[in-house]
Amino acid sequence: MKTIPLILMGCGGVGSHLLQHIVSSRSLHSSQGLCLRVVGIGDSKSLVVVDDLLNKGFDDSFLLELCRLKHGGESLSKLGDLGQCQVFVHPESEGKILEIASQLGKKTGLAFVDCTASSDTIVVLKQVVDLGCCVVMANKKPLTSTMGDFEKLLTYPRRIRHESTVGAGLPVISSLNRIISSGDPVNRIIGSLSGTLGYVMSEVEDGKPLSQVVRAAKSLGYTEPDPRDDLGGMDVARKALILARILGRRINMDSIQIESLYPKEMGPDVMTDDDFLSCGLLLLDKDIQERVEKAASNGNVLRYVCVIEGPRCEVGIQELPKNSALGRLRGSDNVLEVYTRCYSNQPLVIQGAGAGNDTTAAGVLADIVDIQDLFP
């Protein structure tokens, strides 16, 4: 039986669903000769670590109780009462993670799984890579930091998986890497990379107010913790930057032209999340509806897309033919078209669900299973 010890950082929407997937997939993985042994789980405040790092993992009842507590807004520190674990609070938890990485990284191997939405994990990620650990990410921010951080994280590319940073559970990055490895030059990428904005655009097309649609998307788990990460185009821009860097473009976020759906006056440094959701969104309804009606009068629809072509990398709303692949896009699906020498007239098209905690967590789990050959 091959065993993958892992530490999970971030046990919110995606992280909790990942733990549930791990539990529900036990019999499947066992039949494949694989065991995922969760030895540590952390959030922004604390870290719980199994008592016996070398031989034990948290049992399934513990993992499910953790999910229940987090869903109810409780602290991880409450899990100390259940036994099985030690509790470390921030900033002590960071040192403990590095201690575990040093102990297990080159002995049994360790998968460090980042399901946070924070840039604070960058420092730890860069160190655990040097300690021989594998890294699996749903968190886009470490890969969209400086070019130096990106290159450091991909120093050992076989030990890094980050499929869920771009397409949730879709095979976007693996497909792109296969094309690159074949020597087939990628000339152009265009697509809808936000399940959230795909859902928003198709819903306002049906005449619903933007404010109503965004609140619904947040309740469905489609948005980032702060919906402005989606509406501002930043979430799509991060995905576009990751793809551009994979293609070899040495660019930073300020190289990308980004169209935001809200003005600077409603930015996070000016307006709180609650105020934006309750008041700010209402002020955006009229402008979006007018743009939808104008596109419809031309027989078109609005879609929020990214375009990567040569030095050009931009994200924003485009008016597209209603009967095109992107124009036909409905709900939270993602569509990505990749044009290469081999896929010139008919592009490689990747399409499917591109949002939701459940879908993203499934993609993370697939990435973890994919690194099993790197473990003894």
XYZ file of N, CA and C in Angstrom, residues 145-152 245 248-252:
42
model
N 2.383 35.795 -7.835
C 3.219 36.757 -7.125
C 4.326 37.196 -8.089
N 5.503 37.454 -7.600
C 6.593 37.894 -8.468
C 7.048 36.755 -9.375
N 7.726 37.109 -10.452
C 8.266 36.096 -11.348
C 9.268 35.212 -10.605
N 10.000 35.815 -9.666
C 10.959 35.053 -8.870
C 10.273 33.987 -8.024
N 9.131 34.345 -7.424
C 8.376 33.375 -6.627
C 7.858 32.234 -7.504
N 7.351 32.584 -8.689
C 6.841 31.575 -9.618
C 7.936 30.588 -9.995
N 9.099 31.106 -10.344
C 10.208 30.239 -10.766
C 10.705 29.380 -9.613
N 10.695 29.944 -8.401
C 11.126 29.172 -7.237
C 10.181 28.002 -6.991
N 2.538 32.508 -18.074
C 3.847 32.132 -17.548
C 4.214 30.698 -17.936
N 5.793 30.581 -21.078
C 7.127 31.164 -21.119
C 7.162 32.670 -21.097
N 6.002 33.314 -20.950
C 5.976 34.780 -20.872
C 6.465 35.221 -19.498
N 7.478 36.031 -19.456
C 8.009 36.542 -18.192
C 7.308 37.864 -17.869
N 6.080 37.764 -17.433
C 5.279 38.954 -17.170
C 4.720 38.924 -15.752
N 4.310 40.090 -15.284
C 3.681 40.238 -13.984
C 2.256 40.732 -14.155
